[in-house]
XYZ file of C-alpha atoms in Angstrom:
698
model
C -46.722 -28.207 -35.790
C -44.660 -31.308 -35.203
C -41.782 -29.933 -37.323
C -41.802 -26.677 -35.436
C -41.718 -28.442 -32.058
C -38.952 -30.715 -33.273
C -36.848 -27.759 -34.449
C -37.446 -25.926 -31.159
C -36.364 -29.026 -29.191
C -33.205 -29.321 -31.296
C -32.423 -25.651 -30.636
C -32.821 -26.135 -26.867
C -30.456 -29.070 -26.885
C -27.881 -27.064 -28.908
C -28.088 -24.181 -26.407
C -27.807 -26.627 -23.470
C -24.718 -28.265 -24.929
C -23.102 -24.886 -25.581
C -23.808 -23.831 -22.044
C -22.267 -26.983 -20.680
C -19.223 -26.609 -22.983
C -18.665 -23.060 -21.632
C -19.745 -23.251 -18.035
C -18.101 -26.559 -17.027
C -14.539 -25.614 -18.113
C -14.981 -22.166 -16.616
C -16.026 -23.584 -13.220
C -13.143 -26.092 -13.287
C -10.630 -23.403 -14.227
C -11.885 -21.102 -11.462
C -11.550 -23.907 -8.918
C -8.017 -24.734 -10.027
C -7.099 -21.064 -10.055
C -8.415 -20.632 -6.461
C -6.426 -23.614 -5.280
C -3.265 -22.372 -7.021
C -3.552 -18.934 -5.397
C -4.184 -20.570 -1.967
C -1.182 -22.841 -2.361
C 0.943 -19.933 -3.534
C 0.035 -17.971 -0.375
C 0.967 -20.929 1.836
C 4.251 -21.368 -0.054
C 5.085 -17.701 0.288
C 4.280 -17.794 4.016
C 6.612 -20.724 4.581
C 9.332 -19.050 2.506
C 9.115 -15.873 4.495
C 9.173 -17.746 7.792
C 12.189 -19.714 6.681
C 14.018 -16.539 5.618
C 13.399 -14.755 8.838
C 14.177 -17.817 10.893
C 17.498 -18.307 9.101
C 18.436 -14.663 9.658
C 17.426 -14.792 13.339
C 19.351 -18.007 13.942
C 22.406 -16.523 12.234
C 22.216 -13.418 14.437
C 21.768 -15.506 17.586
C 24.701 -17.664 16.610
C 26.808 -14.511 16.364
C 25.436 -13.389 19.712
C 26.386 -16.706 21.335
C 29.909 -16.391 20.008
C 30.271 -12.881 21.380
C 28.822 -13.820 24.742
C 31.109 -16.820 24.890
C 34.121 -14.566 24.293
C 32.806 -12.129 26.904
C 32.346 -14.873 29.479
C 35.815 -16.270 28.967
C 37.312 -12.831 29.140
C 35.432 -12.021 32.345
C 36.543 -15.288 33.965
C 40.157 -14.565 32.970
C 39.979 -11.133 34.576
C 38.467 -12.569 37.743
C 41.226 -15.148 37.976
C 44.256 -12.987 37.150
C 43.516 -9.327 37.700
C 43.396 -7.208 40.866
C 40.290 -5.352 41.876
C 40.974 -2.034 40.007
C 41.478 -3.863 36.699
C 38.285 -5.868 37.257
C 36.331 -2.673 37.833
C 37.771 -0.957 34.777
C 37.311 -3.874 32.445
C 33.670 -4.426 33.474
C 32.530 -0.855 33.993
C 34.988 1.622 32.407
C 33.504 3.007 29.141
C 36.889 2.717 27.440
C 37.239 -0.983 28.055
C 37.935 -3.544 25.295
C 34.466 -4.969 25.728
C 32.575 -1.667 25.511
C 29.633 -3.196 23.530
C 29.027 -5.444 26.591
C 29.754 -2.794 29.267
C 28.141 -3.639 32.600
C 25.925 -1.202 34.469
C 27.395 -2.418 37.750
C 29.715 -4.944 39.424
C 29.695 -6.702 42.809
C 32.590 -8.770 44.097
C 32.482 -11.409 46.868
C 35.287 -13.117 48.739
C 35.522 -16.926 49.065
C 33.350 -16.775 52.167
C 30.571 -15.149 50.112
C 30.862 -11.756 51.772
C 30.737 -8.539 49.664
C 34.155 -6.889 49.313
C 33.170 -4.351 46.727
C 31.520 -1.876 46.601
C 32.301 -0.773 50.158
C 30.637 1.534 52.683
C 32.290 4.354 54.663
C 35.108 3.078 56.857
C 35.016 3.665 60.616
C 38.540 4.512 61.700
C 39.518 4.124 65.349
C 40.799 7.307 67.013
C 43.931 6.115 68.851
C 45.844 9.413 68.255
C 47.582 11.054 71.213
C 46.133 14.369 69.886
C 42.538 13.221 69.965
C 41.730 15.474 72.916
C 43.330 18.422 71.130
C 41.158 17.736 68.035
C 38.073 17.558 70.210
C 38.850 20.912 71.868
C 39.552 22.602 68.481
C 36.283 21.096 67.119
C 34.400 22.603 70.091
C 35.928 25.987 69.439
C 35.098 25.911 65.763
C 31.598 24.561 65.692
C 30.158 24.929 69.183
C 31.704 28.202 70.436
C 32.392 29.695 66.966
C 35.819 30.881 68.253
C 37.511 30.573 64.910
C 40.823 32.296 65.916
C 41.305 30.037 68.929
C 40.354 26.954 66.818
C 42.835 27.945 64.149
C 45.655 28.157 66.703
C 44.869 24.778 68.196
C 44.886 23.144 64.684
C 48.266 24.814 63.964
C 49.688 23.325 67.211
C 48.541 19.876 66.197
C 50.174 20.200 62.761
C 53.444 21.434 64.297
C 53.627 19.019 67.171
C 52.406 15.758 65.576
C 54.502 13.355 63.565
C 51.445 11.350 62.367
C 50.708 12.180 58.660
C 47.003 11.574 59.317
C 46.935 14.130 62.139
C 48.946 16.666 60.083
C 46.618 16.382 57.031
C 43.508 16.631 59.200
C 44.889 19.722 60.895
C 45.814 21.374 57.580
C 42.340 20.679 56.107
C 40.780 22.158 59.267
C 42.879 25.281 58.977
C 41.874 25.751 55.323
C 38.237 25.369 56.375
C 38.548 28.078 59.095
C 40.334 30.493 56.745
C 37.465 30.027 54.298
C 34.979 30.855 57.055
C 37.040 33.979 57.878
C 36.878 35.025 54.189
C 40.626 34.534 53.791
C 40.282 32.656 50.519
C 43.888 32.893 49.433
C 45.182 31.365 52.712
C 42.488 28.686 52.417
C 43.469 27.819 48.830
C 47.166 27.600 49.909
C 46.435 25.244 52.823
C 43.944 23.096 50.752
C 46.590 22.816 48.007
C 49.110 21.655 50.580
C 46.668 19.042 51.946
C 45.875 17.606 48.513
C 49.488 16.863 47.693
C 50.170 13.164 47.271
C 52.678 11.551 49.543
C 54.684 8.373 48.990
C 52.558 5.365 49.766
C 49.356 7.273 50.483
C 46.570 4.836 51.285
C 43.775 4.164 53.731
C 42.679 7.227 55.704
C 45.414 9.383 54.130
C 43.877 8.713 50.691
C 40.465 9.528 52.019
C 41.655 12.882 53.481
C 43.611 13.795 50.327
C 40.492 13.350 48.199
C 38.520 15.641 50.515
C 41.390 18.239 50.314
C 41.349 18.058 46.515
C 37.576 18.728 46.394
C 38.006 21.650 48.870
C 40.835 23.124 46.805
C 38.745 22.958 43.612
C 35.725 24.583 45.260
C 37.882 27.393 46.755
C 39.493 28.125 43.396
C 36.078 28.138 41.780
C 35.025 30.928 44.212
C 37.969 33.033 43.109
C 37.506 32.272 39.410
C 33.869 33.427 39.566
C 35.135 36.870 40.628
C 38.647 37.118 39.156
C 39.372 35.940 35.615
C 43.036 35.188 36.264
C 41.924 32.241 38.408
C 39.967 30.592 35.572
C 42.945 28.634 34.140
C 43.814 27.542 37.720
C 40.232 26.417 38.327
C 40.124 24.568 34.993
C 43.286 22.667 35.868
C 41.969 21.889 39.381
C 38.688 20.532 38.041
C 40.462 18.464 35.359
C 42.724 16.934 38.040
C 39.740 16.208 40.300
C 37.881 14.442 37.449
C 41.031 12.438 36.573
C 41.529 11.408 40.172
C 37.887 10.256 40.503
C 38.151 8.115 37.364
C 41.623 6.675 38.315
C 41.380 3.230 39.868
C 45.006 2.224 39.557
C 46.693 1.598 42.969
C 50.070 2.433 41.493
C 49.256 6.048 40.634
C 46.202 6.910 42.775
C 44.491 6.297 46.009
C 40.753 6.146 45.161
C 40.744 2.381 45.600
C 41.065 2.990 49.334
C 38.120 5.421 49.289
C 34.716 3.916 50.127
C 32.116 3.777 47.341
C 29.842 6.273 49.109
C 32.674 8.868 49.320
C 33.561 8.273 45.676
C 29.920 8.873 44.650
C 29.887 12.066 46.717
C 33.049 13.341 45.079
C 31.718 12.564 41.583
C 28.442 14.429 42.234
C 30.349 17.479 43.546
C 32.722 17.500 40.554
C 29.910 17.271 38.017
C 28.021 20.008 39.830
C 31.041 22.285 39.600
C 31.306 21.491 35.931
C 27.701 22.372 35.222
C 28.068 25.689 37.041
C 31.215 26.719 35.228
C 30.899 25.356 31.695
C 30.880 28.894 30.315
C 34.224 29.950 31.792
C 36.429 26.840 31.368
C 39.449 27.297 29.151
C 39.270 23.765 27.794
C 36.581 21.156 27.111
C 36.168 18.569 29.827
C 33.147 16.784 28.270
C 34.837 13.444 27.801
C 36.194 13.431 31.403
C 32.813 14.393 32.832
C 31.014 11.744 30.813
C 33.562 9.147 31.983
C 32.947 10.161 35.620
C 29.166 10.221 35.095
C 29.140 6.602 33.904
C 31.408 5.481 36.721
C 29.283 7.260 39.302
C 26.142 5.613 37.945
C 27.840 2.203 38.082
C 29.066 2.797 41.673
C 25.589 3.848 42.767
C 23.861 0.865 41.191
C 26.491 -1.590 42.531
C 26.194 -0.157 46.050
C 22.392 -0.307 45.915
C 22.340 -3.943 44.885
C 25.154 -4.867 47.284
C 23.082 -3.565 50.202
C 20.237 -5.945 49.158
C 22.484 -8.888 48.508
C 25.443 -8.683 50.981
C 26.245 -12.376 50.485
C 26.176 -14.910 47.649
C 23.516 -17.056 49.302
C 20.709 -15.881 46.977
C 22.784 -16.913 43.969
C 23.518 -20.405 45.192
C 21.408 -22.172 42.513
C 22.326 -19.817 39.635
C 24.173 -21.220 36.634
C 27.434 -19.456 35.672
C 27.485 -17.043 32.742
C 23.699 -16.905 32.322
C 21.671 -13.720 32.679
C 19.002 -13.851 35.368
C 16.706 -11.264 36.910
C 17.428 -10.231 40.480
C 14.403 -10.696 42.804
C 12.327 -7.613 43.453
C 14.371 -5.472 41.024
C 14.548 -4.509 37.395
C 18.193 -5.497 37.245
C 19.579 -8.528 35.504
C 22.758 -10.225 36.671
C 25.282 -12.738 35.305
C 27.437 -14.653 37.821
C 31.031 -15.742 37.422
C 32.868 -18.004 39.901
C 36.679 -18.532 39.725
C 39.084 -19.727 42.448
C 36.554 -19.027 45.216
C 35.927 -15.481 44.086
C 32.515 -14.464 42.789
C 31.646 -11.574 40.513
C 28.085 -10.398 39.760
C 27.801 -8.457 36.520
C 24.760 -6.139 36.570
C 22.696 -4.842 33.636
C 19.662 -2.615 33.804
C 16.533 -3.887 32.115
C 16.289 -0.776 29.933
C 19.865 -1.277 28.714
C 19.692 -4.924 27.795
C 18.664 -4.370 24.175
C 21.024 -1.375 23.948
C 23.845 -3.562 25.177
C 23.115 -6.195 22.626
C 21.931 -3.930 19.793
C 22.041 -5.641 16.438
C 22.459 -9.057 18.096
C 19.162 -9.683 19.849
C 17.249 -8.210 16.918
C 16.894 -8.954 13.255
C 18.515 -6.327 11.064
C 17.715 -5.806 7.425
C 20.292 -5.099 4.655
C 20.216 -1.373 5.435
C 21.118 -2.059 9.090
C 17.766 -1.113 10.541
C 16.706 -2.926 13.639
C 13.884 -5.008 12.153
C 12.577 -4.333 8.726
C 9.791 -1.836 8.289
C 7.279 -4.678 7.953
C 8.116 -6.330 11.287
C 7.388 -5.892 14.953
C 9.004 -7.954 17.687
C 8.686 -8.695 21.368
C 11.481 -10.060 23.586
C 10.519 -11.796 26.856
C 12.703 -13.011 29.665
C 12.516 -16.321 31.486
C 9.689 -15.064 33.687
C 7.765 -13.820 30.681
C 8.494 -10.180 31.520
C 8.540 -7.750 28.572
C 12.081 -6.654 27.703
C 11.834 -5.014 24.299
C 9.498 -4.278 21.400
C 5.723 -4.064 21.223
C 3.835 -4.651 24.473
C 0.478 -6.127 25.134
C -0.266 -7.294 21.608
C -3.039 -9.883 21.083
C -1.742 -10.846 17.650
C -0.269 -14.286 17.048
C 3.450 -14.352 16.242
C 4.427 -15.953 12.984
C 7.848 -16.944 14.507
C 8.829 -17.643 18.084
C 12.269 -18.897 19.082
C 14.743 -18.932 21.950
C 17.533 -16.352 21.875
C 20.687 -17.738 23.427
C 22.054 -20.322 25.851
C 23.401 -17.419 27.900
C 19.834 -16.030 28.176
C 17.957 -19.165 29.338
C 14.307 -19.314 28.392
C 14.461 -15.862 26.770
C 12.331 -15.769 23.622
C 11.833 -13.438 20.710
C 8.460 -13.220 18.902
C 8.117 -11.773 15.422
C 4.924 -10.160 14.088
C 4.091 -8.689 10.749
C 2.760 -5.119 11.052
C 0.593 -5.773 8.019
C -1.839 -8.592 8.654
C -2.068 -9.125 4.867
C 1.705 -9.425 4.373
C 1.471 -13.001 3.055
C -1.266 -12.030 0.655
C 0.826 -9.020 -0.495
C 3.928 -11.158 -0.951
C 1.988 -13.706 -2.930
C -0.043 -11.109 -4.792
C 2.368 -10.930 -7.741
C 2.260 -14.617 -8.534
C -1.404 -14.751 -7.570
C -2.029 -11.871 -9.999
C -0.350 -13.882 -12.769
C -2.556 -16.868 -11.977
C -5.642 -14.671 -11.741
C -5.011 -12.777 -14.948
C -4.221 -15.984 -16.761
C -7.415 -17.529 -15.470
C -9.403 -14.415 -16.343
C -8.010 -14.406 -19.869
C -8.769 -18.080 -20.306
C -12.296 -17.564 -18.895
C -12.827 -14.622 -21.190
C -11.559 -16.674 -24.092
C -13.965 -19.458 -23.225
C -16.823 -17.061 -22.767
C -15.866 -15.211 -25.931
C -15.737 -18.415 -27.912
C -19.013 -19.484 -26.482
C -20.533 -16.122 -27.304
C -19.186 -16.261 -30.821
C -20.469 -19.804 -31.241
C -23.826 -18.750 -29.874
C -23.874 -15.756 -32.196
C -23.001 -17.835 -35.221
C -25.606 -20.444 -34.365
C -28.148 -17.681 -33.644
C -27.413 -16.058 -36.993
C -27.744 -19.419 -38.699
C -31.031 -20.069 -36.977
C -32.249 -16.574 -37.823
C -31.088 -16.983 -41.435
C -32.921 -20.291 -41.717
C -36.061 -18.668 -40.276
C -35.696 -15.695 -42.666
C -35.203 -18.075 -45.599
C -38.296 -20.014 -44.629
C -40.254 -16.806 -44.199
C -38.904 -15.513 -47.505
C -39.874 -18.651 -49.374
C -43.334 -18.589 -47.809
C -43.675 -14.854 -48.622
C -42.487 -15.249 -52.191
C -44.710 -18.220 -52.687
C -47.643 -16.242 -51.332
C -46.738 -13.154 -53.380
C -46.420 -15.089 -56.598
C -49.327 -17.468 -56.054
C -51.927 -14.812 -55.362
C -51.561 -12.798 -58.675
C -51.012 -15.942 -60.710
C -54.192 -17.496 -59.254
C -56.145 -14.341 -59.976
C -54.775 -14.117 -63.529
C -55.532 -17.782 -64.233
C -59.136 -17.394 -63.051
C -59.608 -14.271 -65.158
C -57.988 -15.873 -68.250
C -60.137 -19.016 -67.852
C -63.199 -16.830 -67.564
C -62.342 -14.944 -70.713
C -61.539 -18.161 -72.632
C -64.811 -19.737 -71.653
C -66.636 -16.537 -72.611
C -68.210 -16.145 -69.213
C -68.658 -12.348 -69.378
C -71.711 -10.268 -70.101
C -70.300 -7.671 -72.459
C -67.177 -6.112 -73.834
C -66.965 -3.755 -70.943
C -66.748 -6.638 -68.434
C -64.113 -8.293 -70.598
C -62.143 -5.058 -70.649
C -62.357 -4.914 -66.816
C -61.075 -8.474 -66.620
C -58.159 -7.549 -68.869
C -57.377 -4.533 -66.761
C -57.274 -6.713 -63.643
C -54.949 -9.094 -65.486
C -52.742 -6.148 -66.389
C -52.746 -4.927 -62.786
C -51.702 -8.354 -61.458
C -49.095 -8.597 -64.181
C -47.676 -5.177 -63.197
C -47.612 -6.304 -59.649
C -45.660 -9.447 -60.606
C -43.232 -7.387 -62.734
C -42.563 -5.029 -59.870
C -41.932 -7.947 -57.472
C -39.551 -9.621 -59.977
C -37.766 -6.268 -60.521
C -37.242 -6.077 -56.764
C -35.775 -9.582 -56.761
C -33.449 -8.765 -59.626
C -32.349 -5.504 -57.998
C -31.659 -7.307 -54.695
C -29.718 -9.959 -56.580
C -27.536 -7.309 -58.203
C -27.083 -5.634 -54.842
C -25.886 -8.874 -53.312
C -23.413 -9.386 -56.089
C -22.432 -5.688 -56.266
C -23.426 -5.711 -59.900
C -25.918 -2.878 -59.711
C -24.800 -0.010 -61.985
C -26.384 3.446 -61.836
C -26.546 5.982 -64.670
C -26.115 9.144 -62.593
C -26.764 12.335 -64.573
C -28.150 15.759 -63.946
C -31.891 15.146 -63.225
C -34.905 17.264 -62.405
C -36.323 16.060 -59.036
C -39.843 17.132 -60.158
C -39.643 14.618 -63.076
C -38.705 11.823 -60.633
C -41.707 12.622 -58.376
C -44.134 12.828 -61.381
C -42.868 9.501 -62.755
C -43.348 7.770 -59.420
C -46.847 9.274 -58.944
C -47.845 8.118 -62.465
C -46.580 4.573 -61.641
C -48.842 4.215 -58.674
C -51.730 6.347 -59.947
C -53.870 3.435 -60.986
C -53.690 1.787 -57.571
C -54.096 5.047 -55.672
C -57.251 6.124 -57.636
C -59.419 3.914 -55.442
C -62.227 5.514 -53.480
C -60.663 4.867 -50.085
C -57.307 6.430 -50.935
C -56.536 10.158 -51.001
C -53.179 10.715 -52.697
C -51.669 14.228 -52.994
C -48.413 15.376 -54.644
C -46.804 18.661 -53.751
C -43.742 19.809 -55.714
C -42.045 23.087 -54.872
C -41.202 25.567 -57.592
C -37.774 26.306 -58.931
C -36.145 23.184 -57.511
C -32.451 22.754 -58.138
C -31.376 19.736 -60.164
C -29.672 16.721 -58.627
C -27.158 14.178 -59.798
C -29.098 10.905 -59.846
C -30.191 7.817 -61.775
C -33.790 8.761 -62.584
C -35.110 5.185 -62.885
C -33.453 4.147 -59.645
C -34.861 7.125 -57.752
C -38.336 6.426 -59.237
C -37.952 2.879 -57.833
C -37.151 4.393 -54.392
C -40.251 6.549 -54.350
C -42.491 3.802 -55.769
C -41.356 1.359 -53.005
C -42.005 4.030 -50.360
C -45.443 4.833 -51.803
C -46.267 1.063 -52.012
C -45.362 0.695 -48.357
C -47.474 3.694 -47.414
C -50.427 2.150 -49.315
C -49.924 -1.370 -47.842
C -49.626 -0.295 -44.183
C -52.343 2.329 -44.144
C -55.932 1.988 -42.870
C -59.011 1.769 -45.125
C -59.197 5.560 -45.186
C -55.760 6.019 -46.713
C -54.149 9.454 -46.806
C -50.831 9.530 -48.560
C -48.700 12.563 -49.355
C -45.679 12.944 -51.680
C -43.760 16.172 -51.176
C -40.657 17.457 -52.979
C -38.913 20.489 -51.564
C -35.520 22.082 -51.140
C -33.708 22.521 -47.830
C -30.375 24.394 -47.791
C -28.023 22.422 -50.074
C -30.321 19.376 -50.343
C -33.455 18.197 -52.190
C -35.920 16.250 -50.067
C -38.502 13.669 -51.141
C -41.065 13.037 -48.365
C -43.667 10.226 -48.240
C -46.235 10.480 -45.444
C -49.087 8.187 -44.529
C -51.644 7.671 -41.769
C -50.958 3.970 -41.390
C -50.177 1.643 -38.512
C -46.857 3.338 -37.740
C -43.851 1.717 -36.069
C -42.217 1.381 -32.664
C -38.698 2.647 -31.979
C -37.378 -0.915 -32.087
C -39.036 -1.602 -35.459
C -37.546 1.633 -36.933
C -34.035 0.308 -36.088
C -34.624 -2.879 -38.118
C -36.861 -1.516 -40.864
C -34.054 -1.355 -43.467
C -32.767 -4.876 -42.756
C -33.173 -7.347 -45.536
C -36.272 -9.560 -45.342
C -37.512 -7.637 -42.279
C -41.238 -7.034 -42.096
C -43.182 -5.455 -39.300
C -45.946 -8.045 -39.987
C -44.310 -11.367 -40.819
C -47.379 -13.618 -40.637
C -48.804 -15.184 -43.779
C -52.187 -13.890 -42.880
C -51.130 -10.281 -43.047
C -53.100 -7.942 -45.196
C -49.969 -6.243 -46.656
C -48.177 -7.806 -49.587
C -44.416 -7.914 -50.251
C -41.280 -9.875 -49.532
C -39.507 -7.479 -47.164
C -36.992 -6.255 -49.743
C -38.413 -2.816 -50.621
C -36.855 -0.712 -47.883
C -33.497 -2.446 -48.057
C -33.475 -1.599 -51.779
C -34.376 1.974 -50.948
C -31.512 2.223 -48.514
C -29.056 0.752 -50.998
C -30.015 3.138 -53.816
C -29.995 6.217 -51.587
C -26.631 5.305 -50.137
C -25.261 4.907 -53.668
C -26.413 8.469 -54.368
C -24.648 9.701 -51.161
C -27.984 10.623 -49.619
C -29.822 9.633 -46.514
C -33.201 8.211 -45.437
C -34.873 9.499 -42.245
C -37.880 7.803 -40.634
C -40.338 9.515 -38.266
C -43.086 7.241 -36.979
C -45.332 6.476 -34.011
C -47.630 3.515 -33.554
C -51.169 4.125 -34.924
C -50.162 7.621 -36.072
C -48.529 6.905 -39.413
C -44.991 7.234 -40.765
C -42.967 9.744 -42.690
C -39.938 8.663 -44.872
C -37.750 11.508 -46.019
C -35.073 10.872 -48.701
C -32.448 13.635 -48.843
C -30.049 14.061 -51.818
C -27.455 16.751 -52.328
C -28.012 19.467 -54.984
C -26.016 19.231 -58.168
C -23.126 21.672 -57.990
C -21.329 23.249 -60.956
C -18.331 21.019 -60.348
C -20.472 17.895 -60.431
C -22.275 19.096 -63.605
C -18.960 19.930 -65.283
C -17.598 16.544 -64.338
C -20.701 14.835 -65.730
C -20.482 16.760 -69.011
C -16.784 15.978 -69.327
C -17.505 12.297 -68.727
C -20.210 12.405 -71.419
């Protein structure tokens, strides 16, 4: 008992040391791998932040350079250019700084008063013909005496030397002819009134613009009815659009027209264009678009100028910087040169459009932001300017934009919250797979070591059991034989019959020993692959009879019923007769050993298709499914204790399997606990080809 406990303790220590040798390196490796992946993610995060920060700073540096050029250019214009040039360079869509085109412009004089845009002028009526105009006006609008009003306007035109009176009278006559449905006369008079005179300015310019609009509308009436007027209308509309967009005092007069009148003219011109696009003889899209932008700029500038008529609200503003106007969604940059002040206006919605590609990060394909990024741009007051709105996410990068946009910030967000994990996944995957492979290697090595040690322990146990079994199997018959021999030598027997019985017992034990030794020798030859078989054409019935005869003496006991059934006309087989007899004898011995006191053993030989079957059936203890899987293993015994009733060394069935396999047959086991077992050996029939081959070999 002490030796067994000592061996068991040693085995437990070996298993514990193996477990430590496997588990400890595995745990350490997993910890290092986790730390490596974590550090890789942090490193990738910092790399990504640095990349985007570098790109953003580069973009903003370019933006600062462009805004610096724009600011210097704007200050140069304000210092050296007249009002029309200022307006065109800031507002006109064809200007040299189109990417930074303003949405509006307000100009102030050195006293801080607004000088542009302007409201409608109020001209004093000091004309000597003022009473005549009043009387004509009464006839036209109050009394509806159009003929008398027309005569009075003609008298004013003919008798007055003032160009303003003459142009007013001509326009009035055209208006009355239109009311009298004399369109041709009205067109003639409106055309006369719209003609430009030398040095036209002030009220003359104002009236000439009205006359040009009237002329265009009258020609449009004719063109809608008579196709020959379409070219004339197209030319009139083109000239009207050109006049509206012309701010040069040298070739036009619109500079002297108030902003409100200019807006009115632009709206009328664009309305005429929309009504007549289908009949125009040439495309005026570019001119209309030009006027539309100028009209929008005039409207915005006039709206803001009404709210800020002086520069007092901008007293504390820094030059060149973009600031939000109070109570509006308009941003303004202020420029001050030589006492003059210019306020450059930009709508909130157009800020990003105005600085497209500069305020935002662009990827290599030119897309505003990469597909993985979201951004948010905030002004100095924290108002949302561009990008996602109302996000609760935390930006991975937040930085100021430009010195020209004080306290403006841009915040960058990753659309995918796992972007750092995704970016680090490749390297992390390398670490992970490396760790997994090493862990598997460690576990595999540990498993192999455990398997080897387990096999060694099992082998040692089998060897010990084998030695004990062999000792028991040899000692029992030798002891019996020695007692019987001593009895015979001493003459301790009653008569010759008893002596004969003793000799028969000695013969039986000797046969048992011989069979056991034969099994050892067969097993030894199996192990060394030295077993040779004399395979010839054999009658299966002879094999069965020889096996039955070999066990007949043992099976003739009263408690054993042994039956042999051999089918008629069995085909011959190619087999080693002695070896096959050994197979059946081993199976019959096992059936005898593992059966109850009332033993019932059957040996059947029969044919089945192309095979001959040898079946050994008993009513013994049977086997479990697990035992049937191991029954052909060497040294395996269902009952391995030394106190078992069955004899043997656990080699019989392994020898059976070896011999049957050598004959290219098979062994099938059918067994249930306490219901007995059936072993069926199946061998192929001898074919003519095999018989001919055997005869040729002989």
